[in-house]
């Protein structure tokens, strides 16, 4: 075999072991590409048109569709959506080499990043901060891993401000932070380095014959399979609004009122700054808020957070299931969707 043939074969083997990553963004990502060039990762970038029309676009299927089509046509393994301005990120992954792309939500990516940082051993005494609307899975992972943990009311785009407040309490501890709006922060890492760490992890997984979907399944199998959903109900009449608010008021006054139909473990009132443990009758206090937000946690691993406005009632739901295999993921996902819908219908009917 001549030298040219050896070189060609070597390049093919390197390509087989190296993940091909497509970065999708609303703007040029020069600070990230500078780091990527030094990492020897195989990558390309696509600019998304949504950023031209919307000053604050989100990563959803419609906005990421051009990236998914390009990645599918050119054989990319991973799509990373990056928003440098707002420090938001999402990823689209494959279950395996033959399947199409699946966009992971902010809860799933938060779990992945928390595991990467937790397992790295680089961030001793790390503190985990999350929005109250981010999955209960993150709390479970943090507490079981021995991390300090805080859950706060965090407005869209306000994660870095909240992180700075928490840093005043934990001056010498690194802080990782997650918001429901796809915003991610880490006090010891710039946003560009977070993106590069995701890309490097994909490369590591591919070299061992795995995908980020496999990595997510490992998390679910260790900590439980969590399904999250946000449901918004338009309040078209004063009667409808009064009806839903009365349910919240009743839960505040009598947390044990649902024992026969929806047995609860706890009720957290963010407006009053109290969490009532129904099983022990213990009340824990924390800093209250002006927001009328109430969270209930049931005995069957389901939580519902009520967040009303003048025109809408928003439900943030998290439900925990048992062991989940990659093959049964879609079926179990649908079953949990049906369970969440049943619970919301029960609240809308007034229990």
mmCIF file of C-alpha atoms in Angstrom, residues 18-329:
data_model
loop_
_atom_site.group_PDB
_atom_site.id
_atom_site.type_symbol
_atom_site.label_atom_id
_atom_site.label_comp_id
_atom_site.label_asym_id
_atom_site.label_seq_id
_atom_site.Cartn_x
_atom_site.Cartn_y
_atom_site.Cartn_z
ATOM 1 C CA UNK A 18 -14.925 11.765 15.137
ATOM 2 C CA UNK A 19 -18.397 13.222 15.577
ATOM 3 C CA UNK A 20 -19.630 15.665 12.952
ATOM 4 C CA UNK A 21 -21.377 18.566 14.673
ATOM 5 C CA UNK A 22 -23.583 21.237 13.127
ATOM 6 C CA UNK A 23 -23.956 24.511 15.021
ATOM 7 C CA UNK A 24 -27.240 26.329 14.412
ATOM 8 C CA UNK A 25 -27.445 29.943 15.525
ATOM 9 C CA UNK A 26 -29.159 33.247 14.895
ATOM 10 C CA UNK A 27 -25.799 35.043 14.673
ATOM 11 C CA UNK A 28 -22.170 34.269 13.887
ATOM 12 C CA UNK A 29 -20.458 32.342 16.673
ATOM 13 C CA UNK A 30 -16.869 33.543 16.262
ATOM 14 C CA UNK A 31 -15.981 33.231 20.001
ATOM 15 C CA UNK A 32 -17.047 29.585 19.895
ATOM 16 C CA UNK A 33 -15.388 28.726 16.584
ATOM 17 C CA UNK A 34 -12.054 30.005 17.899
ATOM 18 C CA UNK A 35 -12.251 27.423 20.680
ATOM 19 C CA UNK A 36 -13.524 24.717 18.330
ATOM 20 C CA UNK A 37 -10.620 25.190 15.923
ATOM 21 C CA UNK A 38 -8.222 24.436 18.768
ATOM 22 C CA UNK A 39 -10.210 21.336 19.787
ATOM 23 C CA UNK A 40 -9.843 19.549 16.419
ATOM 24 C CA UNK A 41 -13.578 18.798 16.320
ATOM 25 C CA UNK A 42 -15.301 18.356 12.945
ATOM 26 C CA UNK A 43 -18.009 21.006 12.671
ATOM 27 C CA UNK A 44 -19.914 23.450 10.498
ATOM 28 C CA UNK A 45 -22.374 26.276 11.119
ATOM 29 C CA UNK A 46 -25.759 27.255 9.740
ATOM 30 C CA UNK A 47 -27.379 30.639 10.364
ATOM 31 C CA UNK A 48 -31.102 30.433 11.116
ATOM 32 C CA UNK A 49 -33.458 32.885 9.399
ATOM 33 C CA UNK A 50 -35.681 33.256 12.498
ATOM 34 C CA UNK A 51 -33.210 35.714 13.999
ATOM 35 C CA UNK A 52 -33.821 38.201 11.186
ATOM 36 C CA UNK A 53 -37.495 38.635 12.037
ATOM 37 C CA UNK A 54 -37.567 38.033 15.787
ATOM 38 C CA UNK A 55 -35.217 39.860 18.176
ATOM 39 C CA UNK A 56 -35.631 37.070 20.734
ATOM 40 C CA UNK A 57 -36.195 33.777 18.871
ATOM 41 C CA UNK A 58 -36.308 30.398 20.589
ATOM 42 C CA UNK A 59 -35.008 27.020 19.504
ATOM 43 C CA UNK A 60 -38.034 25.014 18.409
ATOM 44 C CA UNK A 61 -38.694 22.577 15.574
ATOM 45 C CA UNK A 62 -39.720 25.246 13.057
ATOM 46 C CA UNK A 63 -36.619 27.377 13.671
ATOM 47 C CA UNK A 64 -34.295 24.366 13.696
ATOM 48 C CA UNK A 65 -35.859 22.660 10.669
ATOM 49 C CA UNK A 66 -33.240 23.957 8.153
ATOM 50 C CA UNK A 67 -30.466 22.705 10.435
ATOM 51 C CA UNK A 68 -32.122 19.290 10.828
ATOM 52 C CA UNK A 69 -32.473 18.953 7.054
ATOM 53 C CA UNK A 70 -28.831 19.921 6.445
ATOM 54 C CA UNK A 71 -27.528 17.652 9.199
ATOM 55 C CA UNK A 72 -29.576 14.750 7.850
ATOM 56 C CA UNK A 73 -28.372 15.269 4.267
ATOM 57 C CA UNK A 74 -24.694 15.646 5.214
ATOM 58 C CA UNK A 75 -24.486 12.980 7.912
ATOM 59 C CA UNK A 76 -23.964 15.087 11.029
ATOM 60 C CA UNK A 77 -24.254 13.354 14.403
ATOM 61 C CA UNK A 78 -25.389 16.283 16.543
ATOM 62 C CA UNK A 79 -26.985 19.708 16.181
ATOM 63 C CA UNK A 80 -26.190 22.332 18.809
ATOM 64 C CA UNK A 81 -28.410 25.417 18.807
ATOM 65 C CA UNK A 82 -26.481 28.349 20.278
ATOM 66 C CA UNK A 83 -27.733 31.800 21.231
ATOM 67 C CA UNK A 84 -24.708 33.753 22.436
ATOM 68 C CA UNK A 85 -26.649 36.914 23.240
ATOM 69 C CA UNK A 86 -29.072 35.217 25.632
ATOM 70 C CA UNK A 87 -26.812 32.301 26.678
ATOM 71 C CA UNK A 88 -29.389 29.780 25.500
ATOM 72 C CA UNK A 89 -28.612 26.375 24.079
ATOM 73 C CA UNK A 90 -30.417 23.297 22.855
ATOM 74 C CA UNK A 91 -29.349 20.070 21.162
ATOM 75 C CA UNK A 92 -30.923 17.778 18.586
ATOM 76 C CA UNK A 93 -29.719 14.193 18.901
ATOM 77 C CA UNK A 94 -30.137 10.800 17.258
ATOM 78 C CA UNK A 95 -31.263 7.685 19.114
ATOM 79 C CA UNK A 96 -28.868 5.761 16.875
ATOM 80 C CA UNK A 97 -27.056 6.177 13.555
ATOM 81 C CA UNK A 98 -30.130 5.248 11.489
ATOM 82 C CA UNK A 99 -32.778 7.347 13.248
ATOM 83 C CA UNK A 100 -33.803 10.961 12.697
ATOM 84 C CA UNK A 101 -33.078 13.878 14.990
ATOM 85 C CA UNK A 102 -34.954 14.476 18.244
ATOM 86 C CA UNK A 103 -34.810 17.931 19.861
ATOM 87 C CA UNK A 104 -34.158 17.641 23.591
ATOM 88 C CA UNK A 105 -36.008 20.083 25.823
ATOM 89 C CA UNK A 106 -34.445 22.387 28.420
ATOM 90 C CA UNK A 107 -35.107 19.870 31.235
ATOM 91 C CA UNK A 108 -33.268 17.076 29.451
ATOM 92 C CA UNK A 109 -30.282 19.228 28.515
ATOM 93 C CA UNK A 110 -30.062 20.506 32.091
ATOM 94 C CA UNK A 111 -29.863 16.900 33.315
ATOM 95 C CA UNK A 112 -27.154 16.091 30.772
ATOM 96 C CA UNK A 113 -25.022 19.104 31.667
ATOM 97 C CA UNK A 114 -25.447 18.543 35.401
ATOM 98 C CA UNK A 115 -24.224 14.960 35.003
ATOM 99 C CA UNK A 116 -21.260 16.034 32.840
ATOM 100 C CA UNK A 117 -20.169 18.622 35.403
ATOM 101 C CA UNK A 118 -20.904 16.416 38.401
ATOM 102 C CA UNK A 119 -18.955 13.461 37.004
ATOM 103 C CA UNK A 120 -16.012 15.556 35.789
ATOM 104 C CA UNK A 121 -14.636 16.018 39.306
ATOM 105 C CA UNK A 122 -13.568 19.548 38.377
ATOM 106 C CA UNK A 123 -16.129 21.467 40.426
ATOM 107 C CA UNK A 124 -15.765 20.647 44.090
ATOM 108 C CA UNK A 125 -18.599 21.839 46.351
ATOM 109 C CA UNK A 126 -20.740 22.781 43.326
ATOM 110 C CA UNK A 127 -24.107 24.463 43.881
ATOM 111 C CA UNK A 128 -27.045 23.749 41.567
ATOM 112 C CA UNK A 129 -29.552 26.550 40.900
ATOM 113 C CA UNK A 130 -32.681 26.078 38.811
ATOM 114 C CA UNK A 131 -35.956 27.747 37.958
ATOM 115 C CA UNK A 132 -38.906 26.354 39.923
ATOM 116 C CA UNK A 133 -40.377 25.409 36.531
ATOM 117 C CA UNK A 134 -37.404 23.238 35.570
ATOM 118 C CA UNK A 135 -37.806 19.483 36.043
ATOM 119 C CA UNK A 136 -37.818 17.887 39.497
ATOM 120 C CA UNK A 137 -35.233 15.521 38.006
ATOM 121 C CA UNK A 138 -32.570 18.214 38.480
ATOM 122 C CA UNK A 139 -33.400 18.510 42.181
ATOM 123 C CA UNK A 140 -33.302 14.728 42.562
ATOM 124 C CA UNK A 141 -29.927 14.489 40.802
ATOM 125 C CA UNK A 142 -28.419 17.324 42.833
ATOM 126 C CA UNK A 143 -29.597 16.109 46.235
ATOM 127 C CA UNK A 144 -28.695 12.453 45.638
ATOM 128 C CA UNK A 145 -25.256 13.555 44.425
ATOM 129 C CA UNK A 146 -24.653 15.552 47.605
ATOM 130 C CA UNK A 147 -24.748 18.958 45.908
ATOM 131 C CA UNK A 148 -26.132 22.112 47.474
ATOM 132 C CA UNK A 149 -29.369 22.998 45.709
ATOM 133 C CA UNK A 150 -31.660 26.006 45.248
ATOM 134 C CA UNK A 151 -34.900 26.409 43.305
ATOM 135 C CA UNK A 152 -35.983 29.973 42.572
ATOM 136 C CA UNK A 153 -38.548 31.968 40.635
ATOM 137 C CA UNK A 154 -36.419 33.015 37.656
ATOM 138 C CA UNK A 155 -37.842 35.173 34.882
ATOM 139 C CA UNK A 156 -36.800 34.506 31.254
ATOM 140 C CA UNK A 157 -33.303 35.866 30.639
ATOM 141 C CA UNK A 158 -32.693 36.523 34.337
ATOM 142 C CA UNK A 159 -30.590 33.452 35.147
ATOM 143 C CA UNK A 160 -27.215 35.192 35.372
ATOM 144 C CA UNK A 161 -28.624 37.813 37.777
ATOM 145 C CA UNK A 162 -30.021 35.089 40.034
ATOM 146 C CA UNK A 163 -26.743 33.201 39.854
ATOM 147 C CA UNK A 164 -24.872 36.299 41.007
ATOM 148 C CA UNK A 165 -27.196 36.559 44.028
ATOM 149 C CA UNK A 166 -26.578 32.931 44.968
ATOM 150 C CA UNK A 167 -22.817 33.428 44.505
ATOM 151 C CA UNK A 168 -22.876 35.991 47.329
ATOM 152 C CA UNK A 169 -24.020 33.234 49.678
ATOM 153 C CA UNK A 170 -21.612 30.589 48.309
ATOM 154 C CA UNK A 171 -18.601 32.798 47.566
ATOM 155 C CA UNK A 172 -16.091 30.007 46.987
ATOM 156 C CA UNK A 173 -18.334 27.481 45.267
ATOM 157 C CA UNK A 174 -18.885 27.031 41.527
ATOM 158 C CA UNK A 175 -22.544 27.391 40.550
ATOM 159 C CA UNK A 176 -24.354 25.753 37.655
ATOM 160 C CA UNK A 177 -27.738 27.234 36.768
ATOM 161 C CA UNK A 178 -30.666 26.320 34.498
ATOM 162 C CA UNK A 179 -33.807 28.147 33.381
ATOM 163 C CA UNK A 180 -36.950 26.972 31.603
ATOM 164 C CA UNK A 181 -36.194 29.285 28.633
ATOM 165 C CA UNK A 182 -33.123 27.222 27.514
ATOM 166 C CA UNK A 183 -30.712 29.563 29.313
ATOM 167 C CA UNK A 184 -27.699 27.846 30.917
ATOM 168 C CA UNK A 185 -24.914 29.354 33.042
ATOM 169 C CA UNK A 186 -21.885 28.130 34.983
ATOM 170 C CA UNK A 187 -19.880 30.480 37.186
ATOM 171 C CA UNK A 188 -16.578 28.742 36.327
ATOM 172 C CA UNK A 189 -17.224 28.534 32.588
ATOM 173 C CA UNK A 190 -18.005 31.101 29.926
ATOM 174 C CA UNK A 191 -20.927 30.276 27.634
ATOM 175 C CA UNK A 192 -18.581 29.429 24.749
ATOM 176 C CA UNK A 193 -16.771 26.851 26.885
ATOM 177 C CA UNK A 194 -20.111 25.254 27.854
ATOM 178 C CA UNK A 195 -20.857 24.779 24.150
ATOM 179 C CA UNK A 196 -17.421 23.290 23.494
ATOM 180 C CA UNK A 197 -17.866 20.880 26.426
ATOM 181 C CA UNK A 198 -21.115 19.621 24.845
ATOM 182 C CA UNK A 199 -19.314 19.096 21.531
ATOM 183 C CA UNK A 200 -16.413 17.300 23.198
ATOM 184 C CA UNK A 201 -18.810 15.034 25.098
ATOM 185 C CA UNK A 202 -20.495 14.077 21.804
ATOM 186 C CA UNK A 203 -17.083 13.171 20.413
ATOM 187 C CA UNK A 204 -16.339 11.041 23.466
ATOM 188 C CA UNK A 205 -19.712 9.283 23.256
ATOM 189 C CA UNK A 206 -19.324 8.549 19.541
ATOM 190 C CA UNK A 207 -15.916 6.992 20.079
ATOM 191 C CA UNK A 208 -17.565 4.516 22.460
ATOM 192 C CA UNK A 209 -20.484 3.819 20.088
ATOM 193 C CA UNK A 210 -23.020 5.896 22.027
ATOM 194 C CA UNK A 211 -25.151 8.993 21.477
ATOM 195 C CA UNK A 212 -26.435 11.729 23.764
ATOM 196 C CA UNK A 213 -29.747 9.866 23.724
ATOM 197 C CA UNK A 214 -27.994 6.851 25.266
ATOM 198 C CA UNK A 215 -26.455 9.204 27.830
ATOM 199 C CA UNK A 216 -29.920 10.576 28.673
ATOM 200 C CA UNK A 217 -31.258 7.035 29.102
ATOM 201 C CA UNK A 218 -28.453 6.348 31.598
ATOM 202 C CA UNK A 219 -29.580 9.371 33.613
ATOM 203 C CA UNK A 220 -33.215 8.223 33.565
ATOM 204 C CA UNK A 221 -32.253 4.719 34.632
ATOM 205 C CA UNK A 222 -30.208 6.059 37.543
ATOM 206 C CA UNK A 223 -32.569 8.776 38.772
ATOM 207 C CA UNK A 224 -35.959 7.846 37.281
ATOM 208 C CA UNK A 225 -37.720 8.734 34.042
ATOM 209 C CA UNK A 226 -39.214 12.223 34.307
ATOM 210 C CA UNK A 227 -41.705 13.720 31.885
ATOM 211 C CA UNK A 228 -42.304 17.471 31.890
ATOM 212 C CA UNK A 229 -45.022 19.477 30.237
ATOM 213 C CA UNK A 230 -46.181 23.088 30.190
ATOM 214 C CA UNK A 231 -49.902 23.569 29.588
ATOM 215 C CA UNK A 232 -51.486 26.988 29.134
ATOM 216 C CA UNK A 233 -55.220 27.518 29.595
ATOM 217 C CA UNK A 234 -56.743 30.774 28.332
ATOM 218 C CA UNK A 235 -58.996 32.406 30.932
ATOM 219 C CA UNK A 236 -61.817 33.609 28.697
ATOM 220 C CA UNK A 237 -64.268 34.570 31.443
ATOM 221 C CA UNK A 238 -64.129 35.973 34.969
ATOM 222 C CA UNK A 239 -65.966 32.877 36.167
ATOM 223 C CA UNK A 240 -63.287 30.586 34.744
ATOM 224 C CA UNK A 241 -60.524 32.665 36.307
ATOM 225 C CA UNK A 242 -62.275 32.727 39.697
ATOM 226 C CA UNK A 243 -62.816 28.979 39.518
ATOM 227 C CA UNK A 244 -59.133 28.154 38.979
ATOM 228 C CA UNK A 245 -57.922 30.715 41.516
ATOM 229 C CA UNK A 246 -60.342 29.292 44.082
ATOM 230 C CA UNK A 247 -58.644 25.898 43.733
ATOM 231 C CA UNK A 248 -55.322 27.539 44.612
ATOM 232 C CA UNK A 249 -56.857 29.407 47.552
ATOM 233 C CA UNK A 250 -58.430 26.218 48.874
ATOM 234 C CA UNK A 251 -55.090 24.409 48.712
ATOM 235 C CA UNK A 252 -53.471 27.243 50.667
ATOM 236 C CA UNK A 253 -56.131 27.151 53.381
ATOM 237 C CA UNK A 254 -56.547 23.390 53.558
ATOM 238 C CA UNK A 255 -53.588 21.468 52.040
ATOM 239 C CA UNK A 256 -55.179 18.156 53.060
ATOM 240 C CA UNK A 257 -58.399 18.825 51.124
ATOM 241 C CA UNK A 258 -57.388 16.586 48.209
ATOM 242 C CA UNK A 259 -56.633 13.487 50.273
ATOM 243 C CA UNK A 260 -59.468 11.438 48.765
ATOM 244 C CA UNK A 261 -58.826 12.276 45.082
ATOM 245 C CA UNK A 262 -55.247 13.538 44.791
ATOM 246 C CA UNK A 263 -53.201 12.726 47.922
ATOM 247 C CA UNK A 264 -50.387 15.231 48.427
ATOM 248 C CA UNK A 265 -47.004 15.156 50.099
ATOM 249 C CA UNK A 266 -46.480 18.911 50.187
ATOM 250 C CA UNK A 267 -47.779 22.335 49.134
ATOM 251 C CA UNK A 268 -45.325 25.155 48.417
ATOM 252 C CA UNK A 269 -46.689 28.705 48.408
ATOM 253 C CA UNK A 270 -44.141 30.998 46.745
ATOM 254 C CA UNK A 271 -46.220 34.084 47.481
ATOM 255 C CA UNK A 272 -46.165 33.479 51.238
ATOM 256 C CA UNK A 273 -42.747 31.839 51.256
ATOM 257 C CA UNK A 274 -43.791 28.614 52.992
ATOM 258 C CA UNK A 275 -43.633 24.904 52.215
ATOM 259 C CA UNK A 276 -46.052 22.697 54.138
ATOM 260 C CA UNK A 277 -45.147 19.020 54.462
ATOM 261 C CA UNK A 278 -48.491 17.244 54.759
ATOM 262 C CA UNK A 279 -46.981 13.974 55.963
ATOM 263 C CA UNK A 280 -45.186 15.548 58.943
ATOM 264 C CA UNK A 281 -47.198 18.807 59.393
ATOM 265 C CA UNK A 282 -43.851 20.633 59.241
ATOM 266 C CA UNK A 283 -43.679 24.141 57.761
ATOM 267 C CA UNK A 284 -40.459 25.456 56.196
ATOM 268 C CA UNK A 285 -40.136 29.176 55.474
ATOM 269 C CA UNK A 286 -38.167 30.901 52.704
ATOM 270 C CA UNK A 287 -38.090 34.342 51.052
ATOM 271 C CA UNK A 288 -41.549 35.078 49.644
ATOM 272 C CA UNK A 289 -42.426 36.626 46.302
ATOM 273 C CA UNK A 290 -44.998 38.936 44.751
ATOM 274 C CA UNK A 291 -45.814 36.184 42.232
ATOM 275 C CA UNK A 292 -48.968 34.158 42.861
ATOM 276 C CA UNK A 293 -47.362 30.735 42.329
ATOM 277 C CA UNK A 294 -48.296 27.498 44.058
ATOM 278 C CA UNK A 295 -46.706 24.057 43.727
ATOM 279 C CA UNK A 296 -48.250 20.792 44.866
ATOM 280 C CA UNK A 297 -46.396 17.480 45.031
ATOM 281 C CA UNK A 298 -48.359 14.242 45.117
ATOM 282 C CA UNK A 299 -47.631 10.926 46.744
ATOM 283 C CA UNK A 300 -47.351 9.269 43.304
ATOM 284 C CA UNK A 301 -44.319 11.262 42.063
ATOM 285 C CA UNK A 302 -46.237 14.007 40.276
ATOM 286 C CA UNK A 303 -45.955 17.754 40.837
ATOM 287 C CA UNK A 304 -48.041 20.611 39.460
ATOM 288 C CA UNK A 305 -47.038 24.271 39.630
ATOM 289 C CA UNK A 306 -49.839 26.818 39.146
ATOM 290 C CA UNK A 307 -48.692 30.144 37.646
ATOM 291 C CA UNK A 308 -51.702 32.349 36.796
ATOM 292 C CA UNK A 309 -51.734 35.696 35.001
ATOM 293 C CA UNK A 310 -54.649 37.988 34.149
ATOM 294 C CA UNK A 311 -55.479 36.091 30.971
ATOM 295 C CA UNK A 312 -53.932 32.624 31.396
ATOM 296 C CA UNK A 313 -53.340 29.798 33.812
ATOM 297 C CA UNK A 314 -50.031 28.072 33.187
ATOM 298 C CA UNK A 315 -49.453 24.595 34.583
ATOM 299 C CA UNK A 316 -45.889 23.270 34.872
ATOM 300 C CA UNK A 317 -46.109 19.524 35.373
ATOM 301 C CA UNK A 318 -43.438 16.983 36.233
ATOM 302 C CA UNK A 319 -44.158 13.267 36.557
ATOM 303 C CA UNK A 320 -41.733 10.495 37.467
ATOM 304 C CA UNK A 321 -41.874 6.982 36.071
ATOM 305 C CA UNK A 322 -39.726 3.911 36.619
ATOM 306 C CA UNK A 323 -37.137 2.200 34.458
ATOM 307 C CA UNK A 324 -37.278 3.161 30.774
ATOM 308 C CA UNK A 325 -35.576 1.501 27.801
ATOM 309 C CA UNK A 326 -34.638 3.263 24.582
ATOM 310 C CA UNK A 327 -36.987 0.972 22.658
ATOM 311 C CA UNK A 328 -40.009 1.808 24.851
ATOM 312 C CA UNK A 329 -39.239 5.527 25.251
#
